[in-house]
Short mmCIF file of C-alpha atoms in Angstrom, two decimals:
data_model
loop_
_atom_site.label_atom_id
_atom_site.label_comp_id
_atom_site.label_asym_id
_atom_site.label_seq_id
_atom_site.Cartn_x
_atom_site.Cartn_y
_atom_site.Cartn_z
CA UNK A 1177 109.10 82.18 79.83
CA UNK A 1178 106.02 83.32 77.87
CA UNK A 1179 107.39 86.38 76.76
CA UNK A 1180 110.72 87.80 75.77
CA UNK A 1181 111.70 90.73 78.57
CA UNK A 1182 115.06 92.21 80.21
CA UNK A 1183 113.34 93.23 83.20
CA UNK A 1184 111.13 90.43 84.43
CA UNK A 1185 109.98 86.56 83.80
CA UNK A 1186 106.79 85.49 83.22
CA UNK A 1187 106.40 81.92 84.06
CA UNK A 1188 103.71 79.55 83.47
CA UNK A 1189 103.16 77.06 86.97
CA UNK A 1190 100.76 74.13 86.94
CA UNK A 1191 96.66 74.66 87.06
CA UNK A 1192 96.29 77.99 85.10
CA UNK A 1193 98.94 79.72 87.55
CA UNK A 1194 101.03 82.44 85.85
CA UNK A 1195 103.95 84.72 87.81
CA UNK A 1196 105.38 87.74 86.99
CA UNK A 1197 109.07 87.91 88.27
CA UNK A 1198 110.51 91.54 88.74
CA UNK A 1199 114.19 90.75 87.61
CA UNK A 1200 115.83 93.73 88.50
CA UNK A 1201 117.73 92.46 91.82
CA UNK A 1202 120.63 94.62 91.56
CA UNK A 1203 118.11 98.30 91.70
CA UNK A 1204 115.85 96.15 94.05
CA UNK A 1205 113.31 96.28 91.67
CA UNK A 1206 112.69 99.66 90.98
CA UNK A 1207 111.55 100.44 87.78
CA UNK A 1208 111.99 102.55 84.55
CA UNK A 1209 110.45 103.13 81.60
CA UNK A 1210 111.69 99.72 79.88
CA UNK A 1211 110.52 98.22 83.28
CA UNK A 1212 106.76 99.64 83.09
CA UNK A 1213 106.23 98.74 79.14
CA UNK A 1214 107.47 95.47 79.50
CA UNK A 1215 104.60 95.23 83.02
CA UNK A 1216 102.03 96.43 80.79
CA UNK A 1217 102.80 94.15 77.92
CA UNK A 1218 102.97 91.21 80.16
CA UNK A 1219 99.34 91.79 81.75
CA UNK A 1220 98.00 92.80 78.32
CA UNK A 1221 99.36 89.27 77.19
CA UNK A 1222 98.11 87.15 80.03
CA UNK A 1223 94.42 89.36 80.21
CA UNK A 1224 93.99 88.18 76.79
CA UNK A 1225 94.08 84.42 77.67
CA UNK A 1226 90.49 84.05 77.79
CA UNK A 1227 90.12 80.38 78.72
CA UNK A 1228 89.50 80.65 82.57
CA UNK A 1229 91.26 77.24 82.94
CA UNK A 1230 94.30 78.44 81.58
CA UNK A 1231 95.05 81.86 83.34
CA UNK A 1232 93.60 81.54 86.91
CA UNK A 1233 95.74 83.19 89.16
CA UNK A 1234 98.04 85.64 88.57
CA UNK A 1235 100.98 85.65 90.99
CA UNK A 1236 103.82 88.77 91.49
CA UNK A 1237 107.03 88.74 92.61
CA UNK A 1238 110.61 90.61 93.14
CA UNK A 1239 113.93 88.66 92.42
CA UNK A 1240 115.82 89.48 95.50
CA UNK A 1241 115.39 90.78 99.09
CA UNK A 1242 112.72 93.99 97.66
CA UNK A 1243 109.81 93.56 96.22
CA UNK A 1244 110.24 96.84 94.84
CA UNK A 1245 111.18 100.30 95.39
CA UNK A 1246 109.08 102.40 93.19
CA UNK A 1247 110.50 104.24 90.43
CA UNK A 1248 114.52 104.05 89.81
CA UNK A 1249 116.97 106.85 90.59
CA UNK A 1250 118.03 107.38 86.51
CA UNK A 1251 114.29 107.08 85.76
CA UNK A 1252 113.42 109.81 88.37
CA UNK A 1253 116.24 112.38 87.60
CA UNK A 1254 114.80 111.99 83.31
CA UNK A 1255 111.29 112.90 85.09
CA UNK A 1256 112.89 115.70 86.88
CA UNK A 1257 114.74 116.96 83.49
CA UNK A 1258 111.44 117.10 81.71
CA UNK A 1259 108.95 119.82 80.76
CA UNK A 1260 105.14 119.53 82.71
CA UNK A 1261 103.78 118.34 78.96
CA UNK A 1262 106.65 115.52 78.73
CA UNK A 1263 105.77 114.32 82.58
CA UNK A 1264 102.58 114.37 82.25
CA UNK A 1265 102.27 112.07 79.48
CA UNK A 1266 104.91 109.55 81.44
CA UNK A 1267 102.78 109.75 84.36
CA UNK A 1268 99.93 109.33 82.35
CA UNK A 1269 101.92 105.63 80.66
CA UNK A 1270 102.14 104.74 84.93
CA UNK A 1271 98.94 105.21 85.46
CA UNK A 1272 98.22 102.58 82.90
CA UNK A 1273 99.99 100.31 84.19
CA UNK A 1274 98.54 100.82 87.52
CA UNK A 1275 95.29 100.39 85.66
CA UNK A 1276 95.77 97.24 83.96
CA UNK A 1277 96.70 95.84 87.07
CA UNK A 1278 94.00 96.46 88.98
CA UNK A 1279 91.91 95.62 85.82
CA UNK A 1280 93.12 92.40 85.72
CA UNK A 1281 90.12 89.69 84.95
CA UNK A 1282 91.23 86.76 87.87
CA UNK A 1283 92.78 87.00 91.24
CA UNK A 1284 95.97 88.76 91.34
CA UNK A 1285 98.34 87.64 94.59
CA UNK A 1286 101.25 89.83 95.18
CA UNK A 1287 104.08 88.27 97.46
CA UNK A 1288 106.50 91.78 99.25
CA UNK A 1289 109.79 90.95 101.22
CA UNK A 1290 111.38 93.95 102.16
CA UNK A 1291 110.08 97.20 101.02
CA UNK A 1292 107.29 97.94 98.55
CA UNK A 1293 107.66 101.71 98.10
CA UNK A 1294 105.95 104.35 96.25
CA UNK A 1295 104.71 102.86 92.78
CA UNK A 1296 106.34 99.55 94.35
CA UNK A 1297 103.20 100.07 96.71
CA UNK A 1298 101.04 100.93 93.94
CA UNK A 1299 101.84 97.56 92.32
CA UNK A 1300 101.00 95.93 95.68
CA UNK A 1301 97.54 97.66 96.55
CA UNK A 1302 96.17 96.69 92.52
CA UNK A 1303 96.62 93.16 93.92
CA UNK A 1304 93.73 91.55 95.75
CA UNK A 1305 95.94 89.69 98.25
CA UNK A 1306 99.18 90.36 99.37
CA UNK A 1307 101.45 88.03 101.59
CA UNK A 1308 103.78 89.98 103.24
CA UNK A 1309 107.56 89.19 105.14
CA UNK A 1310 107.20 89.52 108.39
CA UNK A 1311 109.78 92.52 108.11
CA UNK A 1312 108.94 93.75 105.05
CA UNK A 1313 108.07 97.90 104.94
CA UNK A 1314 105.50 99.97 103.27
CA UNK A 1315 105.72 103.55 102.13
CA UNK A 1316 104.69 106.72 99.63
CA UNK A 1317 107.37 108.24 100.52
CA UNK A 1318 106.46 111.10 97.80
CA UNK A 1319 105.60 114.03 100.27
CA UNK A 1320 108.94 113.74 101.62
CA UNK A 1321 111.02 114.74 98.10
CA UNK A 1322 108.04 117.36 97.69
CA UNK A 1323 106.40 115.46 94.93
CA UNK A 1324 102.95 113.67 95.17
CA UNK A 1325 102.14 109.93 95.27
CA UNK A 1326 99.96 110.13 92.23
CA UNK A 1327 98.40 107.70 89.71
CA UNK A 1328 98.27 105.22 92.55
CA UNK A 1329 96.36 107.36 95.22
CA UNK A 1330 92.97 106.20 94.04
CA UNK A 1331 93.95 102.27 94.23
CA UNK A 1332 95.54 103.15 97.87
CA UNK A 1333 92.05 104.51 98.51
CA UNK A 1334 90.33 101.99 97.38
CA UNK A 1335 92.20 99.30 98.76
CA UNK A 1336 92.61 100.94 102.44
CA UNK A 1337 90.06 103.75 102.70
CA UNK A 1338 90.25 107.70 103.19
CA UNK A 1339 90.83 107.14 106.98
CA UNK A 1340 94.13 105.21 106.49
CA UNK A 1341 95.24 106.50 103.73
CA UNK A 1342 95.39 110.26 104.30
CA UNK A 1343 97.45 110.32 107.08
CA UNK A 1344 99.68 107.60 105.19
CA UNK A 1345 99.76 109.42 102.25
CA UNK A 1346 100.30 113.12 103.63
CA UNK A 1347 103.00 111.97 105.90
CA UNK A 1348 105.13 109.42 103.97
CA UNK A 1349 105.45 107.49 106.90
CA UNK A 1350 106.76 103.77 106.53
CA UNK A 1351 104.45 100.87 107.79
CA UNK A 1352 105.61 97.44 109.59
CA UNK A 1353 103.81 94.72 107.90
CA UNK A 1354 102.07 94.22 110.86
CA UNK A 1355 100.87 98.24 110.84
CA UNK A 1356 100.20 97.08 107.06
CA UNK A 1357 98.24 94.14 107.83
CA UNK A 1358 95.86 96.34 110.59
CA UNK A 1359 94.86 98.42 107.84
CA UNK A 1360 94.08 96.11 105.12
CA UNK A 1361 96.53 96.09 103.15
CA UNK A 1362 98.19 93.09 103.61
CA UNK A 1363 96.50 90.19 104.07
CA UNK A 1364 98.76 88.04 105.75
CA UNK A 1365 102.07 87.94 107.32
CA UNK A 1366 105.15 85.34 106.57
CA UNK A 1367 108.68 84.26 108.00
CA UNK A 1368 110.68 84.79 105.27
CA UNK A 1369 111.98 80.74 105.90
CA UNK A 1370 108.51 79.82 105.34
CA UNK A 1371 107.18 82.29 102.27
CA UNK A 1372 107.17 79.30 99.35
CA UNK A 1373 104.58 77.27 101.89
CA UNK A 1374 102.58 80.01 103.05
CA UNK A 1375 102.06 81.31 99.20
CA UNK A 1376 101.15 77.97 98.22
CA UNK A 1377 98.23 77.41 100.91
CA UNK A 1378 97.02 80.85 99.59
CA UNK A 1379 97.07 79.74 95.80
CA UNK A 1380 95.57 76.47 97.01
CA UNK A 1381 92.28 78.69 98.41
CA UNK A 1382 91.86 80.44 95.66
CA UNK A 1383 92.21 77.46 93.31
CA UNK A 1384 89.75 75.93 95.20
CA UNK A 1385 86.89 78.38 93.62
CA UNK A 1386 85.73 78.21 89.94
CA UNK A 1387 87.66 79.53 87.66
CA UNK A 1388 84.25 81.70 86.06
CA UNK A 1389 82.97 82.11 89.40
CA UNK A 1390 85.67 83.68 90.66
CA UNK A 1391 86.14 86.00 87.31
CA UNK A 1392 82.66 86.94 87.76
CA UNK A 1393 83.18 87.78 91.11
CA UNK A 1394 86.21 89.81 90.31
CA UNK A 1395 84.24 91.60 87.99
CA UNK A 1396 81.73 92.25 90.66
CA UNK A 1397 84.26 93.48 92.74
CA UNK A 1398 85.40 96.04 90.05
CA UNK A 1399 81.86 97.38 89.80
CA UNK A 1400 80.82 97.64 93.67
CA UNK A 1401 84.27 99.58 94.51
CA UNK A 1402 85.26 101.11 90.94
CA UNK A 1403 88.71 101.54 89.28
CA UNK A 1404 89.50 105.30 88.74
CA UNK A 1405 87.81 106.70 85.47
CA UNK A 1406 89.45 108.81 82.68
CA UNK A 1407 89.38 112.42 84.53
CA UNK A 1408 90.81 110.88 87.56
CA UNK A 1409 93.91 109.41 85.85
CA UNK A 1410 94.28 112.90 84.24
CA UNK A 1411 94.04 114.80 87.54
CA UNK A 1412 96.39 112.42 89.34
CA UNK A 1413 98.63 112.38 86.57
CA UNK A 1414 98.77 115.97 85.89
CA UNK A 1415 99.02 116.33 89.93
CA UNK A 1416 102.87 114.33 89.67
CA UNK A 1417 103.72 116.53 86.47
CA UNK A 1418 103.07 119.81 88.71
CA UNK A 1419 105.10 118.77 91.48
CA UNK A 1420 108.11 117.65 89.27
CA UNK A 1421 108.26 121.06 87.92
CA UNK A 1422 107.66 122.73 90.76
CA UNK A 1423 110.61 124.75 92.87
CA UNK A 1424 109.76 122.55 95.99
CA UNK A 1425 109.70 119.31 93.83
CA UNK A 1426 112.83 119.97 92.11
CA UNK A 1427 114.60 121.08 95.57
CA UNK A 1428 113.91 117.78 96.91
CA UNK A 1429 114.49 115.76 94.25
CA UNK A 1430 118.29 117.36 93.55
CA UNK A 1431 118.50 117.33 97.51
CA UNK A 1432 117.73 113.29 97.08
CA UNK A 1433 120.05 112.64 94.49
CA UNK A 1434 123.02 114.58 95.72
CA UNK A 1435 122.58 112.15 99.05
CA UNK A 1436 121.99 109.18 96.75
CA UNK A 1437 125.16 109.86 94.51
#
């Protein structure tokens, strides 16, 4: 492991492959605000390797049968406790993340069983190729606890377009992978038996490019369809810290966890 962390691995593989393990099984991977400083940490760490033959690929994964279900239940009740200021400045530390992510200087493959939900999807959509279980789901389920899928509307966007992502977005609506795949999100579909073989013929493609090349390109790629600038992060963050405090938001959320309890 290349770093020291209580929420997830980071493993280096053979020919500048690196993985990032979400090791939170027992939540299914949600995360909390150890969870999301110990992400950003980890893709600071591995952006900074700039030898292109030693960090070529970046792979993510969840320990377990979720890839990951967004923000965690003790996480989102701390949200819900704070003042607009306080969530805004957390939401602000998420969009980072997000950020960094999507900001990230190689190929970035992200592999979902079961459910990538709400910033779970956000992590998914700031990869450039996700492999999906055949069964696995995809949601922002946001809308429906009166809060707003924020800091990671503008990668959702980008990754899927207005057209699919409104109606996505303003419903909360889960996806089949296969619904998923249609709209370009995922990328391609996998029996879970047969995951380990399909995510190694997808490595093997992109290993097949040069490792400059291929940053170049990503770089390209970042400048043709841009990441969200400064104001944006501040309007999307300051979007989830309204919601939190508002009646509706805090209705739905108490509604949530009184079902959840």
């Amino acid at each position: 492991s290349l770093t020291e962390a209580s929420t997830l691995r980071v493993e280096s593989l053979s020919l500048g492959v690196k993985r990032i393990v979400f090791a939170r099984p027992d939540v299914r991977n949600a995360f909390d605000e150890r969870m999301v400083q110990e992400l950003r940490d980890a893709l600071d760490q591995l952006a900074g390797i700039a030898d292109a033959q030693q960090m070529r690929l970046l792979i993510l994964e969840g320990e377990g049968k979720v890839f990951s279900a967004g923000a965690d239940l003790g996480y989102m009740k701390r949200l819900a406790e704070k003042s607009e200021a306080e969530s805004f400045e957390d939401a602000k530390t998420l969009a980072q993340l997000f950020y960094r992510l999507a900001d990230f200087p190689t190929p970035v493959i992200a592999v979902v069983q079961g459910a990538a939900i709400g910033g779970g999807l956000g992590l998914a959509v700031c990869a450039d190729y996700v492999l999906a279980e055949e069964d696995a789901r995809f949601a922002t389920s946001e809308v429906l606890l009166g809060i707003v899928p924020g800091v990671i509307s503008p990668y959702i966007i980008r990754k899927i377009g207005l057209g699919a992502a409104a109606p996505m977005m303003m419903t909360g609506k889960r996806l089949s992978a296969s619904e998923a795949m249609e709209l370009g999100l995922v990328q391609s579909l996998t029996h879970a038996t047969e995951r380990a073989a399909a995510l190694q013929d997808v490595v093997l493609e992109f290993l097949a490019a040069g490792p400059e090349a291929v940053r170049r390109t990503k770089a390209l790629l970042k400048e043709a369809a841009p990441l969200p600038g400064p104001e944006l992060i501040e309007f999307t963050a300051r979007q989830i810290a309204q919601a939190l405090c508002s009646q509706e938001g805090q209705i739905g959320l108490e509604s949530f966890f009184s079902k959840t309890a």
